[in-house]
mmCIF file of C-alpha atoms in Angstrom:
data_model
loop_
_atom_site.group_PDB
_atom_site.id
_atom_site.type_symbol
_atom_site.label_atom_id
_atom_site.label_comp_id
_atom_site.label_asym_id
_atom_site.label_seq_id
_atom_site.Cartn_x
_atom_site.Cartn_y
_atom_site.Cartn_z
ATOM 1 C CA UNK A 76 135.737 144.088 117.485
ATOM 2 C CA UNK A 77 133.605 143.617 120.641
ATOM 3 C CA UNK A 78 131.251 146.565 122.228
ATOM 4 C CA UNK A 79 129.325 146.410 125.418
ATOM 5 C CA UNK A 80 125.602 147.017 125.103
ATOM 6 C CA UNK A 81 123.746 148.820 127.678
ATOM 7 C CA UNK A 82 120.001 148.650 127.253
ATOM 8 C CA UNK A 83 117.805 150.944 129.028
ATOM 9 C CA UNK A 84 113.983 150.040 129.542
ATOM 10 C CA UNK A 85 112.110 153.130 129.417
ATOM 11 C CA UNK A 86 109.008 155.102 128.371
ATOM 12 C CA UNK A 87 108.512 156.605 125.063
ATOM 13 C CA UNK A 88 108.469 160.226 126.898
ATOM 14 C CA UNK A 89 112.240 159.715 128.167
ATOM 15 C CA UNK A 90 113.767 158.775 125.506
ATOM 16 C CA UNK A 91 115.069 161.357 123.698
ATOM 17 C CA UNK A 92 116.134 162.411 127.194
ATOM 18 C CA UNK A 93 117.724 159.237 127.974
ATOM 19 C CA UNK A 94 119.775 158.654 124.366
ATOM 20 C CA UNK A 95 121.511 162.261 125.233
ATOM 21 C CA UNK A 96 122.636 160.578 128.897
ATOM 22 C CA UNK A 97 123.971 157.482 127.033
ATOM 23 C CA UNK A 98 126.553 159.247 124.411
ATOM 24 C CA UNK A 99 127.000 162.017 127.527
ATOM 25 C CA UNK A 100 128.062 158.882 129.107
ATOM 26 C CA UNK A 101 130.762 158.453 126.112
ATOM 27 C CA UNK A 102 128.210 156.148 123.758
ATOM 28 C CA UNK A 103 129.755 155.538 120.406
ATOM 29 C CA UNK A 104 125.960 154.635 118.868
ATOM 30 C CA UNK A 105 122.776 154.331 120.749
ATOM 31 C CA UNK A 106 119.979 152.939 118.616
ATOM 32 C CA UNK A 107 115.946 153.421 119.789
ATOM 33 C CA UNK A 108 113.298 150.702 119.562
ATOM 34 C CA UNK A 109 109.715 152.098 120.821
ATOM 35 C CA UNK A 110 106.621 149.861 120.876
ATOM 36 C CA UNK A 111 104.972 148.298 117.707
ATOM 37 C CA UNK A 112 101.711 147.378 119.024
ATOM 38 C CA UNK A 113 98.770 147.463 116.708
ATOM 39 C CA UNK A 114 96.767 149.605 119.214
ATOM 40 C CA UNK A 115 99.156 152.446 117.900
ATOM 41 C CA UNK A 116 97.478 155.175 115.373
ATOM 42 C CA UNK A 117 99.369 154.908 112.370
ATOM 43 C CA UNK A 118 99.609 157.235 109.580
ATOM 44 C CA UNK A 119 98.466 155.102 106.489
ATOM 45 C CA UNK A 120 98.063 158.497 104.126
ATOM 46 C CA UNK A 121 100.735 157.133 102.125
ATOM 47 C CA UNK A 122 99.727 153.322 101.403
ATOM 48 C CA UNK A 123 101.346 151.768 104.795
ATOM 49 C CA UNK A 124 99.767 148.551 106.090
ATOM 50 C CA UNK A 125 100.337 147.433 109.580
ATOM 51 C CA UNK A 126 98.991 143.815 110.003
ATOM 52 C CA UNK A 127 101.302 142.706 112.540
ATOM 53 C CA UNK A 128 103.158 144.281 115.734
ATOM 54 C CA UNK A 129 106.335 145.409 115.255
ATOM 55 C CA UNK A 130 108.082 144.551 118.131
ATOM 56 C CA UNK A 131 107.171 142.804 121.878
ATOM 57 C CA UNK A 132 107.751 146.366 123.267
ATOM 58 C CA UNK A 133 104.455 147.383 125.491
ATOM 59 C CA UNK A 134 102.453 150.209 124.946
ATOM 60 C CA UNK A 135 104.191 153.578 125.571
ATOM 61 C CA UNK A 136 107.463 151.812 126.527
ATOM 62 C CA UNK A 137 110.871 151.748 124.474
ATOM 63 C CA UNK A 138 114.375 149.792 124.508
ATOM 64 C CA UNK A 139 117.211 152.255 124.608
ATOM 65 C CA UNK A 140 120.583 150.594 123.280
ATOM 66 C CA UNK A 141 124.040 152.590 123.919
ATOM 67 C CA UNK A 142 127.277 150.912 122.746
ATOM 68 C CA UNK A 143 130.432 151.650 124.511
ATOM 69 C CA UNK A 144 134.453 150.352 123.832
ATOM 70 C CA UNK A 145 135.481 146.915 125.763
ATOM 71 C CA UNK A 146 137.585 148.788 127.692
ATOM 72 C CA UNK A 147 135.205 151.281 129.039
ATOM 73 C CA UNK A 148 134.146 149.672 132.697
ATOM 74 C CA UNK A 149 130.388 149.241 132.327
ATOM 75 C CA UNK A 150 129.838 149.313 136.608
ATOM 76 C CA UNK A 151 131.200 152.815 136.126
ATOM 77 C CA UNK A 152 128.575 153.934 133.453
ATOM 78 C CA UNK A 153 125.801 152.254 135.290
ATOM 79 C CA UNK A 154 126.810 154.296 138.205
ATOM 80 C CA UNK A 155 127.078 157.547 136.718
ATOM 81 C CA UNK A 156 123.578 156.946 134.564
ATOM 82 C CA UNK A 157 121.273 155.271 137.083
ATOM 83 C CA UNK A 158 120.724 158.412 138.977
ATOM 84 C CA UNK A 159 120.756 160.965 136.148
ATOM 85 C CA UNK A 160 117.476 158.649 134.518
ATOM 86 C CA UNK A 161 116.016 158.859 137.843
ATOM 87 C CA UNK A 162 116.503 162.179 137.837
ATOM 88 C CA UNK A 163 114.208 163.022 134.923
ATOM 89 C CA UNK A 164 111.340 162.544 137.318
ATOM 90 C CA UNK A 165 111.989 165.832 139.096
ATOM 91 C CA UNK A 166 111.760 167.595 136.056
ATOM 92 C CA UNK A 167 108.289 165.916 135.048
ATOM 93 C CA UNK A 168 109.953 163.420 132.851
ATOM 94 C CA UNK A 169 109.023 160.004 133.659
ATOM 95 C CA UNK A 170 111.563 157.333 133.288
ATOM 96 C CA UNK A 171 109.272 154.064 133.879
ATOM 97 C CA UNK A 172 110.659 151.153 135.122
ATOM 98 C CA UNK A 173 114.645 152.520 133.809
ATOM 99 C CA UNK A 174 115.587 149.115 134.027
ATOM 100 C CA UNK A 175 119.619 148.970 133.031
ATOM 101 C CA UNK A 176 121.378 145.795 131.795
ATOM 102 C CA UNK A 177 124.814 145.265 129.597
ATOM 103 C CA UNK A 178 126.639 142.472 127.825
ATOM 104 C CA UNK A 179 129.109 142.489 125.355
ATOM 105 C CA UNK A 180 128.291 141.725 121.633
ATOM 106 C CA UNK A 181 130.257 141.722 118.441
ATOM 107 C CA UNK A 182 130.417 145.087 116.238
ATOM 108 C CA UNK A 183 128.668 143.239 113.202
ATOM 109 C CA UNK A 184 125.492 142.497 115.781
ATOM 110 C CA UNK A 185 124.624 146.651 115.766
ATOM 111 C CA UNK A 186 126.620 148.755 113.397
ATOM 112 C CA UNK A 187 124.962 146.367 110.322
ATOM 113 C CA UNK A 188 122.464 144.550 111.609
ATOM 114 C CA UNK A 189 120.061 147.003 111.510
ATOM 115 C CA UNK A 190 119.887 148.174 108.359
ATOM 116 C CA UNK A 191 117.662 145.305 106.821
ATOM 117 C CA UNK A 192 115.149 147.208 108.874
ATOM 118 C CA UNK A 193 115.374 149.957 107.124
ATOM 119 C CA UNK A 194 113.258 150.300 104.037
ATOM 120 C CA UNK A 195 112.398 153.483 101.779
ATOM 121 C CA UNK A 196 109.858 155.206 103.169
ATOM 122 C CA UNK A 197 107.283 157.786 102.133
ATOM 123 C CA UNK A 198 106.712 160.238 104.756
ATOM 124 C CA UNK A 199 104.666 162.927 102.649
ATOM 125 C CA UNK A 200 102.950 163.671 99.665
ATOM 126 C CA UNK A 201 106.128 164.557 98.045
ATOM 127 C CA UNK A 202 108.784 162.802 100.007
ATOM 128 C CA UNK A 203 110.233 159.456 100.209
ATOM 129 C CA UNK A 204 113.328 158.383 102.450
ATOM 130 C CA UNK A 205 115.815 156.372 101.515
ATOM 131 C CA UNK A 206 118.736 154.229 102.973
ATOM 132 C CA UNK A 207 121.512 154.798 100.662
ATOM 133 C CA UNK A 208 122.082 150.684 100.019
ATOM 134 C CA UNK A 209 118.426 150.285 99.009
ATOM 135 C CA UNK A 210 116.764 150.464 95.394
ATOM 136 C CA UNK A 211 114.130 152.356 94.736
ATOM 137 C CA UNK A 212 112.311 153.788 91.780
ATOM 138 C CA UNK A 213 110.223 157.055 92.172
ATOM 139 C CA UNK A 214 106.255 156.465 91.700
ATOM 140 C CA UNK A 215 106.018 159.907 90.068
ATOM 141 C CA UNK A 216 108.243 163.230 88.503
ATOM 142 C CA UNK A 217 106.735 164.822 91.763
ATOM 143 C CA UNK A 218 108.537 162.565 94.163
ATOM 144 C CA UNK A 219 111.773 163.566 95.687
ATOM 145 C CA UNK A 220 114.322 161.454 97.289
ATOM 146 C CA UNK A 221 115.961 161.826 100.419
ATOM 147 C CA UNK A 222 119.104 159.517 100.248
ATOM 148 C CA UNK A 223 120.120 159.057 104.125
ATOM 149 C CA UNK A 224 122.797 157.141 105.488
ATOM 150 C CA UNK A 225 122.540 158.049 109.502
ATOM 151 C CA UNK A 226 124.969 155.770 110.576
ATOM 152 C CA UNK A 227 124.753 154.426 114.377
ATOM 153 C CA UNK A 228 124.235 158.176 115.900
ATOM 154 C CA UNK A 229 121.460 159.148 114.559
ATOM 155 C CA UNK A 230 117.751 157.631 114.054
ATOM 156 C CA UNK A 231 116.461 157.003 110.776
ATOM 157 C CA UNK A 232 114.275 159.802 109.503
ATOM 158 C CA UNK A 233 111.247 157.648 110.436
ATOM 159 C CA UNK A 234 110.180 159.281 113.369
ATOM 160 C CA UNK A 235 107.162 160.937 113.880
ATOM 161 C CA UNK A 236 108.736 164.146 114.759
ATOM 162 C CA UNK A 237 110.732 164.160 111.589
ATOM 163 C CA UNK A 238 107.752 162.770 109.401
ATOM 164 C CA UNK A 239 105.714 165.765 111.268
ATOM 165 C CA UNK A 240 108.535 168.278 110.586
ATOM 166 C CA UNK A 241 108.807 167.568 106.669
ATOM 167 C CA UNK A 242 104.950 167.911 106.195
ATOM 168 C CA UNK A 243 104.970 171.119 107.460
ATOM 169 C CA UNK A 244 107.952 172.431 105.567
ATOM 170 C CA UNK A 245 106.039 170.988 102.197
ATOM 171 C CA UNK A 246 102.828 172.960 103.443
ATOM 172 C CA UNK A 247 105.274 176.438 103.657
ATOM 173 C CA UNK A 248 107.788 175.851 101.316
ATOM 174 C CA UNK A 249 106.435 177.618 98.136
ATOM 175 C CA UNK A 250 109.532 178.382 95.881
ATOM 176 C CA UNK A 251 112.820 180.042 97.021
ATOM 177 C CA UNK A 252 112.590 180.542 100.624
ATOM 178 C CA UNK A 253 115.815 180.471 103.010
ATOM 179 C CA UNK A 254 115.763 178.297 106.034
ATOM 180 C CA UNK A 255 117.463 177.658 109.217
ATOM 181 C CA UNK A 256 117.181 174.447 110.722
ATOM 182 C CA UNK A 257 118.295 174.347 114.376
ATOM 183 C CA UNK A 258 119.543 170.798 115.540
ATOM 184 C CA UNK A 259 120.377 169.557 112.182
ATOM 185 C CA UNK A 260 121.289 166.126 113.568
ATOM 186 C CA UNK A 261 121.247 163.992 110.318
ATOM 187 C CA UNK A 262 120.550 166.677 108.019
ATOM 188 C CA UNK A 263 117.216 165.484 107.077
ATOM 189 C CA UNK A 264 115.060 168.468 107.420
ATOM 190 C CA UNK A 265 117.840 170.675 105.549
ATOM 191 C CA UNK A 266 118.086 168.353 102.794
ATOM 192 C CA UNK A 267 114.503 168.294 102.416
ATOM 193 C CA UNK A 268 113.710 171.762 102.510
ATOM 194 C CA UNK A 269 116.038 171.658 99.648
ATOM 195 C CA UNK A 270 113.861 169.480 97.653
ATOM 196 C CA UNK A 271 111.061 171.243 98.555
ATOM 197 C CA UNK A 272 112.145 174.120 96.373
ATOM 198 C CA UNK A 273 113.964 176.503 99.318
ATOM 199 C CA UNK A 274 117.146 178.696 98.153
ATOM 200 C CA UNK A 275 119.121 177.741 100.962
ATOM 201 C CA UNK A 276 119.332 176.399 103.969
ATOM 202 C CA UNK A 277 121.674 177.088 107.345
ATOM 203 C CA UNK A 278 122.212 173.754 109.254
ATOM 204 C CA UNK A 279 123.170 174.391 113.328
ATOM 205 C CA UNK A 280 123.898 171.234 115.484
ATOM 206 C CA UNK A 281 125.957 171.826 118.922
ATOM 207 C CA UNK A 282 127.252 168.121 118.234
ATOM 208 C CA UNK A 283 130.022 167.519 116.362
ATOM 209 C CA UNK A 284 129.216 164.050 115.562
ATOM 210 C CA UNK A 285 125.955 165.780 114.215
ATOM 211 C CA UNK A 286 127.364 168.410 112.029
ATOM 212 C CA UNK A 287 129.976 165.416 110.204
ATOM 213 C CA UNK A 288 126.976 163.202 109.821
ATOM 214 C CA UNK A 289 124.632 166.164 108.289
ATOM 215 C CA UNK A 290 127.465 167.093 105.751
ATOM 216 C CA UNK A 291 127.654 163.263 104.284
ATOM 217 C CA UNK A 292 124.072 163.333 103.879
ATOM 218 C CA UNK A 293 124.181 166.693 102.296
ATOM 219 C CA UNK A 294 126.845 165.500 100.010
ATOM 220 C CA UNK A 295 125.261 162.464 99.264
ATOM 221 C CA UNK A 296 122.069 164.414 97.998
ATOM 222 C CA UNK A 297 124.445 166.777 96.310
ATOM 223 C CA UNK A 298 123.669 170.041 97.900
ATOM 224 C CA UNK A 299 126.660 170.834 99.407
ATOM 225 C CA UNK A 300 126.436 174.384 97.739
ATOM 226 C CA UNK A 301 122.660 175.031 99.224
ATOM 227 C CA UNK A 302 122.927 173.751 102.803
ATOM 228 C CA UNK A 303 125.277 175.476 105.184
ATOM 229 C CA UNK A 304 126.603 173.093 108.072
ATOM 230 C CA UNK A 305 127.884 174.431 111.320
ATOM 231 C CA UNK A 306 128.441 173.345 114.818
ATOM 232 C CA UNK A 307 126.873 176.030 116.829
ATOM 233 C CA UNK A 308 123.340 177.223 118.284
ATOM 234 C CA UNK A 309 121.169 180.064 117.211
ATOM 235 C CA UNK A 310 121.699 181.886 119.961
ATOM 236 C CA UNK A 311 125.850 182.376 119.598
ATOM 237 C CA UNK A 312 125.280 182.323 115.653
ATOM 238 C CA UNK A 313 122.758 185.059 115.253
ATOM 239 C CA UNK A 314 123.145 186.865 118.286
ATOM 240 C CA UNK A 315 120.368 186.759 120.588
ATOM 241 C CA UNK A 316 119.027 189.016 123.490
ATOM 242 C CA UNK A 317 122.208 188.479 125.513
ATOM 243 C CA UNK A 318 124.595 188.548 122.726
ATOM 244 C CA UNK A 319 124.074 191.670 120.780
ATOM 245 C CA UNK A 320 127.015 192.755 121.720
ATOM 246 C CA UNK A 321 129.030 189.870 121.333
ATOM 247 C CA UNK A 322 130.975 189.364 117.732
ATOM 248 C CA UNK A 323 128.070 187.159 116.514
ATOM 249 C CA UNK A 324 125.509 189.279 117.409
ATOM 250 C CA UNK A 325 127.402 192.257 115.397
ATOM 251 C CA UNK A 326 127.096 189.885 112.419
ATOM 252 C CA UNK A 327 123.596 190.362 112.423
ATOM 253 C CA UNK A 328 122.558 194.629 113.479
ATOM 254 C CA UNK A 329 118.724 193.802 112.624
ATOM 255 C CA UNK A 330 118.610 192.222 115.715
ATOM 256 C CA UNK A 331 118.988 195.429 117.857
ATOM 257 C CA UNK A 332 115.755 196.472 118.693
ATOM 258 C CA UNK A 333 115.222 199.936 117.028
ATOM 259 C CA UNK A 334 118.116 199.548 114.898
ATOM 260 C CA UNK A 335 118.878 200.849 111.359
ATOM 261 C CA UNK A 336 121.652 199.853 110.036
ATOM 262 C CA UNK A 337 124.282 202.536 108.463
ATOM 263 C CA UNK A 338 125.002 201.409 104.320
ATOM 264 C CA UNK A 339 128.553 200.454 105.481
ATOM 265 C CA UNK A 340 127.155 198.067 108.399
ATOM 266 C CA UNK A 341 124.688 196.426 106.056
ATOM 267 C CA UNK A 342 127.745 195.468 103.551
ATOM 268 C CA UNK A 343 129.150 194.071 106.460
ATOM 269 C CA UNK A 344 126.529 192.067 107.790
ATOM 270 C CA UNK A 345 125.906 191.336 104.415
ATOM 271 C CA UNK A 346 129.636 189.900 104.287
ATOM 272 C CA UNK A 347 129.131 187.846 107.437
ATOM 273 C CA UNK A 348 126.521 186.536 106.431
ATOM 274 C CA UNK A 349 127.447 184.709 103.266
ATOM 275 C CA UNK A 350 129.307 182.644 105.465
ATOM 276 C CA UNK A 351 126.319 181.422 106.752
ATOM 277 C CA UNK A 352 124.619 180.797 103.320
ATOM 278 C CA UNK A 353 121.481 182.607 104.366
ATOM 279 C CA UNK A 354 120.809 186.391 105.015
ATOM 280 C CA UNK A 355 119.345 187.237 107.892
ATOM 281 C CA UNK A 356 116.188 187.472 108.868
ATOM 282 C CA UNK A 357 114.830 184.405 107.486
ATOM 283 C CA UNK A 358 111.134 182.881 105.804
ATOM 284 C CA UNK A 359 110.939 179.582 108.224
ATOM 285 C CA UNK A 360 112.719 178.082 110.874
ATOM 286 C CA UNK A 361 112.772 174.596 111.751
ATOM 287 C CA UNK A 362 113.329 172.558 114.987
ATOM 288 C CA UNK A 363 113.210 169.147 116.057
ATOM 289 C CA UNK A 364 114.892 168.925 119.187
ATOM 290 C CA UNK A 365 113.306 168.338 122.353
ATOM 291 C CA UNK A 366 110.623 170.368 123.916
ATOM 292 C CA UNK A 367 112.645 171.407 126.818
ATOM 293 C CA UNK A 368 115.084 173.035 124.523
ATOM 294 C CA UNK A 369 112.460 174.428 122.536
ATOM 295 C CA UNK A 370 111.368 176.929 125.155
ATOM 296 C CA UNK A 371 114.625 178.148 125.779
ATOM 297 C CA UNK A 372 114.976 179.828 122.757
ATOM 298 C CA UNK A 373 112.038 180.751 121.208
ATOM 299 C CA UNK A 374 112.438 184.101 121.532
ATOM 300 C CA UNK A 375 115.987 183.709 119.243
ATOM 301 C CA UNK A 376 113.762 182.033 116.717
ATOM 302 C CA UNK A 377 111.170 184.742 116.620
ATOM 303 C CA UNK A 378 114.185 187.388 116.003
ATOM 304 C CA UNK A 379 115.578 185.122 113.505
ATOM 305 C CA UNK A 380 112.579 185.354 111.303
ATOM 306 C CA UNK A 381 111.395 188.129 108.842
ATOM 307 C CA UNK A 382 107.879 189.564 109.628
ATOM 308 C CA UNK A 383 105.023 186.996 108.878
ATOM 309 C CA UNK A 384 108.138 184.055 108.788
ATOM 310 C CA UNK A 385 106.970 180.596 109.838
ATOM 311 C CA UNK A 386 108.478 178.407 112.951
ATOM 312 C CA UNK A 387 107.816 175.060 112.369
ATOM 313 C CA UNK A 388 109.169 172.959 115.688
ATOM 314 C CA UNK A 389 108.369 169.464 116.788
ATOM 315 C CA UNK A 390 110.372 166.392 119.307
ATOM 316 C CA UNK A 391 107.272 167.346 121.366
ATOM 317 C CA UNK A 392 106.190 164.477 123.944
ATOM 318 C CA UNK A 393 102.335 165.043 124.061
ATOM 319 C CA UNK A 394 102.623 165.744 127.657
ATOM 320 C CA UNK A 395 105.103 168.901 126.931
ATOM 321 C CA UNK A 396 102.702 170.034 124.283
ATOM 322 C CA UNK A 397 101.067 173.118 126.531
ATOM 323 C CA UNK A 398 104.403 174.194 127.766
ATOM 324 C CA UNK A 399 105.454 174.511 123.927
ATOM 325 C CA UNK A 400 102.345 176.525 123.465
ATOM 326 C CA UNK A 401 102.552 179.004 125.930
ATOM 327 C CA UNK A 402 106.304 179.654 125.271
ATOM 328 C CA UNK A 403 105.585 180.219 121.626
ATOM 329 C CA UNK A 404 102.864 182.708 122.575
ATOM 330 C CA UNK A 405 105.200 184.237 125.111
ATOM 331 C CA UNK A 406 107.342 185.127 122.227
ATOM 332 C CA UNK A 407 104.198 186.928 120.573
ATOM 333 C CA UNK A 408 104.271 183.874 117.866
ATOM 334 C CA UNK A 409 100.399 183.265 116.430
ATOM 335 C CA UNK A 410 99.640 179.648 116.766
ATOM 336 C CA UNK A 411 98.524 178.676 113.385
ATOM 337 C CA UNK A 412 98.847 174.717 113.536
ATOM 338 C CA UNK A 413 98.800 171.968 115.823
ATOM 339 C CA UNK A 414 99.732 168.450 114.716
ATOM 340 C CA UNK A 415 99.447 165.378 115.884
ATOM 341 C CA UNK A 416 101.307 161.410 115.500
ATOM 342 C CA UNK A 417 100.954 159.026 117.746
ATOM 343 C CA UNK A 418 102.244 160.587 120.713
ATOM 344 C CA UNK A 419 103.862 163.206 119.499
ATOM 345 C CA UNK A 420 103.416 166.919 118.714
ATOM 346 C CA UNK A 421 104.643 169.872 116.209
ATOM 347 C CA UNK A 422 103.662 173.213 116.036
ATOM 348 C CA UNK A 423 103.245 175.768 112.708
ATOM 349 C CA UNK A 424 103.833 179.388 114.185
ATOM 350 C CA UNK A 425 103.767 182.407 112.219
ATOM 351 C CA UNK A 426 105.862 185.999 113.128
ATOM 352 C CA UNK A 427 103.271 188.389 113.657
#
C-alpha cells in the first residue's frame, strides 16, 4: 500500500504544535525526529552512553513526518497547513524555517521501519520501557516493566516529558493512591502509576485514536481492571467551574463551593463515580499535554484534587515554563518542584 509523506522542518518548540496540525489535517501516523547532537544534556542516571549523534538534525530543530492515503491530494494539505504553522508565530510559538515537502513511499518504509529504533529503555530508578517485540530481562525484583506498543500515533514513551512525568509519579506514589491522568495518549503514565503501587487510575484523552491505543497498552500490561479509559476532558468529566450544573458536574457535588452533600447525594455520586474507577477528589493528577492546554485548566485540576493532592504536569517547552508557573499559582497551587531535561520542563504542585 503506498502513503504520501509530508515532512515538516521545524523547531523543537513547535512540534508538539505542529504533529496536532498534521492528523487535524487527516494524518493517519505522524512520527517525530528531534536533533541528536552530542552538545545535548543527556540524562545518563540510568547507565546511557551517548558517543555518537543521533541524527544530522541541528541543534533545537526537528523533522516532523505525517502520512496521509494516496488518494488524499497533497497540494490541498500543503495549502491548508502552510499558514496554520505560520501561524504559531502570533501566538509566541516559533515555527523555524517550516519547510514542507511530500513524496510517496511504501507502507513497510514507516509503519515497521521504525521499530528497530526502539530499544527497552530505563527511564527511572524503577522503570524500564519496553516495545512489546523486544526481549528483555529485569536487572532487579524492583524493576517494573512497561510493555508499550504505540503504534504510528503516538511517540514512544522516550520523551523527556514522559521520562520527566514518571519520575515524579515514583517520587509521590507511596502505596494506594488514585490517579487521574489527563491526556492519556498511549497510556503510559496510567500504566505506570499502576506499577508504582497506585489503586487506580482514570485515563481522559479527547482523541479517540488515543483512548483505543491507551486500552491495548493497558491490556497488554494487564490492568484493564485498575485503569479507567475514557474519551473526554476533565472539565466535562468532573464538572468544572462552568459545569456544575451540567449532568457531569452533578456526578461530582464536592465540587460546589460550600457544598455538603445530603447521605442520599453522596450514594449517588458515589454510584457515578465507580464508573469512573476513581472517587472523587483525588491524591495526584497527571498531565503531559502541552503547556498551552495546561493553563486552561488548572483550576479543574486543583478542584479535582483532595487537600494537600499533588499535580504533576509536564509537555512544557522551556520558553512556556513561566506562563505554567504563574497559572499554577493563579490556581493557589504551592510550587514544590521544578524539573528540568534538555529543553523541557515539568512541574510538582501540591493543593494547599
Amino acid at each position: 500500500m503506498l502513503w504520501h509523506e509530508l515532512t515538516v522542518h521545524t523547531t523543537e518548540e513547535a512540534q508538539e504544535m505542529i504533529s496536532n496540525l498534521l492528523y487535524e489535517a487527516g494524518a493517519g501516523g505522524v512520527s517525530i525526529e528531534e536533533s541528536g547532537t552530542l552538545n545535548k544534556v543527556r540524562d545518563t542516571r540510568y547507565g546511557e552512553l551517548y558517543d555518537e549523534p543521533l541524527n544530522d538534525i541541528p541543534e533545537g530543530e526537528a523533522v516532523i513526518k505525517g502520512y496521509y492515503a494516496e488518494a488524499v491530494s497533497m497540494d490541498d494539505i500543503i495549502q491548508e497547513l502552510a499558514p496554520r504553522v505560520a501561524e504559531l508565530r502570533e501566538f509566541g510559538i516559533d515555527p523555524g524555517k517550516a519547510l514542507i515537502s511530500w513524496k510517496t513511499v511504501d507502507e513497510d518504509e514507516w509503519a515497521h521501519a521504525w521499530k528497530q529504533y526502539f530499544k527497552p529503555l530505563r527511564v527511572s530508578e524503577r522503570l524500564t520501557i519496553k516495545p512489546t517485540w523486544e526481549e528483555y530481562t529485569p536487572e532487579g525484583p524492583d524493576e517494573k516493566i512497561i510493555e508499550l506498543d504505540p503504534g504510528m500515533a503516538f511517540g514512544t514513551g522516550t520523551h523527556p516529558t514522559t521520562a520527566l512525568c514518571l519520575r515524579a509519579l515514583e517520587k509521590h506514589i507511596q502505596g494506594g493512591e488514585e490517579v487521574i491522568d489527563v491526556g492519556t495518549g498511549s497510556g503510559i503514565l496510567a500504566v505506570g502509576a499502576m506499577l508504582l503501587g497506585a489503586k487506580s487510575v482514570l485515563a481522559l484523552d479527547l482523541d479517540p485514536v488515543a483512548v483505543e491505543s491507551a486500552r491495548e497498552n493497558v491490556a497488554l500490561n494487564r490492568l484493564q481492571q485498575e485503569i479507567t479509559v475514557k474519551e473526554s476532558d476533565l472539565l466535562s468529566l468532573l464538572g468544572g467551574e462552568r459545569a456544575l450544573d451540567s449532568a457531569a458536574g452533578e456526578m461530582w457535588p464536592s465540587a460546589r463551593p460550600g457544598h455538603v452533600a445530603e447521605p442520599e447525594a453522596a450514594s449517588a455520586a458515589s454510584s457515578s463515580e465507580a464508573g469512573l474507577g476513581v472517587t472523587l477528589p483525588v491524591k495526584i493528577v497527571v498531565a503531559n499535554i502541552l503547556a498551552e492546554i495546561i493553563v486552561l485548566f488548572t483550576d479543574d485540576v486543583y478542584r479535582a484534587l483532595q487537600p494537600g493532592g499533588i499535580y504533576i504536569t509536564s509537555g512544557i517547552y522551556k520558553d512556556k515554563e513561566a506562563l505554567v508557573a504563574g497559572a499554577l499559582a493563579a490556581s493557589g497551587f504551592e510550587i514544590r518542584e521544578v524539573s528540568h531535561e534538555e529543553d523541557w520542563v515539568a512541574f510538582t504542585a501540591g493543593k494547599r
